[in-house]
């Protein structure tokens, strides 16, 4: 009984953490954009604008949910849920330190990827059910994008699994925790001696940006041509859920990158507990993603697909093969 | 570039881009027949903010029509007033003092810089880069502040009058204009670092959105569209007017016929305009800004007069048919974007919607100026 | 000189030897009446802003415009002028050049006010399309053979011709 309650509590905390992150990353993004664009950003509500996300939430919830004529009601309503829920579910398996984790799942890596790929379904549902040509085009783009980038992303995750010999996220970090140079991203010092690791990190980073529909790969919501993409017909909290889902996905992508390549909560020179190191690494990656968004223009859809099918997929395949070969040799 | 596949008539759908759409910068509508992401056929629908300026020109006496000109193109309004004033002065035989003409050129060129800055920011925004807009608007703000002090308006000026300008410039203006030059040049280097070298930007620009010189000729394109297609055409040089023959500048010409060429032409035009401003400030003569006997009532002799100038958006022309009375018999305004936009229908065929929108951005559209 | 070249090319369309009065007349004189309906007039650029003024009957219009096209002119604009007292509408075509051999050409042709119709030049200059649509809606001229002669700037369903001098809103 107590065990069940603890698990339940842990899951609730994980979900709250996901929702908190999703809400406050919006603020972080807007403030970050403000810094990059030499303007203040939202700074009125509360100190440093800290009350902005809850107020935004209240505003969105107070709005009427309009379902466009000709829309498929069931799909239209379920789409935002399908984007937000899997993203939150993934958080259950993500470890933040050796003890701070909702559930230590042996197939954690698989579970995160399984849930992450469900988010695409939400995008298709939204685009298709909205009865709008723009959103339909955006949905088609999102699908081709998701299909294209899931492959190199999972191939790269496979190299990690190959080296770690486990899909338990906790165990993957534990293997890198000896010291600074045992992080997977440093090629020569760790136990694995895999010189291809920085390269894998790059592929993984690009893929996670494309997977989360972030600029410069935000083809699914390219407002220059498709106005707002797949969520063009959504208002109210439906739109809010899409937004939060996007940011939750960013956190997942950045968390995975931290776990796979940056040694998770292992600290360079143990000043404070590992979980803080984890957060520092996590938000450094997230800041980089925000930074890229506000600096780069958008790619084209064929440029995006060419990058995946012609460069990233062959590269990650070769990467996987070479990693396997290196494992055999050393 | 990928080629669209052959398609059956029932495999296309019609996409209504506009009248409200983020990429059209105003109320412009393009009916696109699409094959997936490819445009099969496009029809531009304009006229949503048509105000019939030409009829107003026919019913108002000459001086009352002055302020209408700056309502055509709200970004580079000064150039349009200039053209109108030149045409009426030519018809009525009004002499303009040298100093007034220099001040006009100064203002027109400053206005051109500010207009190009808006174009730059908005264009990069079409491509999905948000940040340059804020940067260019910051620089533009300096110009608007400067011009507001003298002209009394930020966008819709009524500064250029028949015979001269309404107010002389002062030392503070000259000083701030001189201070602006090194600032703007530094900003330009920043823009080039931020935008021009970007790999994604280059991929979307180089070789994309082909507009051939022949197409320019058939449609009467001007400004960056023609000069980006290797046509060395700038009314300031080809058909000198005002004091431009006395000023040093070059006409940037690129022959890539693609988005990149049109972009580079406009970026260099900013530099050249700065050069003109600097040179005009150096050469600024003393004297009055209005002739002593500026006519109160303007009655050009009967006839048909034409005047073209190079505005920020291209060749603007005023045709004035006078019957010798106080109001024009006919006032035709030939707007540059009208011709440039017309070309879009043909040029975007077979492009993907993303590239078509990027190309539309390079045309430098201001919709009120098309609709008049 | 492109001006001479164009004039020579146009010679066979306009029989030579006609008296050519100036296009701009001084104040007080009777304008327009004396100008012939067919002529190639060299005008004073400094006073009126163009070099060649070609007055052509509608039947010759396409031929004249084709000749202009062959000499690498670009189309600048098309517009109309409603000469209500003469019961005619004049349609004015402006052409200019991209190179430094400056030559502005104005082609004028007149059509009856009550039954205004002119041949289209969209076959020669594709860019004439919008200009002709605009002129058609403002003056009520039927451009015969135009591929898509619907209102451009005015509302789609309106049939007013606001630039006619007898237009009452």
GROMACS .gro file of C-alpha atoms in nm, chain B residues 15 20 29 41 85 95 97 110 126 137 140 171 227 298 305 320 330 357 359:
model
   19
  345UNK     CA    1  -0.521   2.759  -5.151
  350UNK     CA    2  -0.497   3.829  -4.415
  359UNK     CA    3  -0.469   3.775  -5.173
  371UNK     CA    4  -0.101   2.841  -6.108
  415UNK     CA    5   0.628   6.779  -5.706
  425UNK     CA    6   1.198   7.708  -6.035
  427UNK     CA    7   1.613   7.667  -5.528
  440UNK     CA    8   1.712   5.882  -4.573
  456UNK     CA    9   0.907   3.572  -4.391
  467UNK     CA   10   1.363   4.877  -3.656
  470UNK     CA   11   1.513   5.289  -3.857
  501UNK     CA   12   2.243   7.221  -3.762
  557UNK     CA   13   1.873   4.514  -6.096
  628UNK     CA   14  -0.091   7.660  -5.982
  635UNK     CA   15   0.346   6.572  -6.877
  650UNK     CA   16  -0.030   6.476  -6.551
  660UNK     CA   17  -0.602   6.350  -6.527
  687UNK     CA   18   0.681   3.321  -5.025
  689UNK     CA   19   1.037   3.527  -5.359
   0.00000   0.00000   0.00000
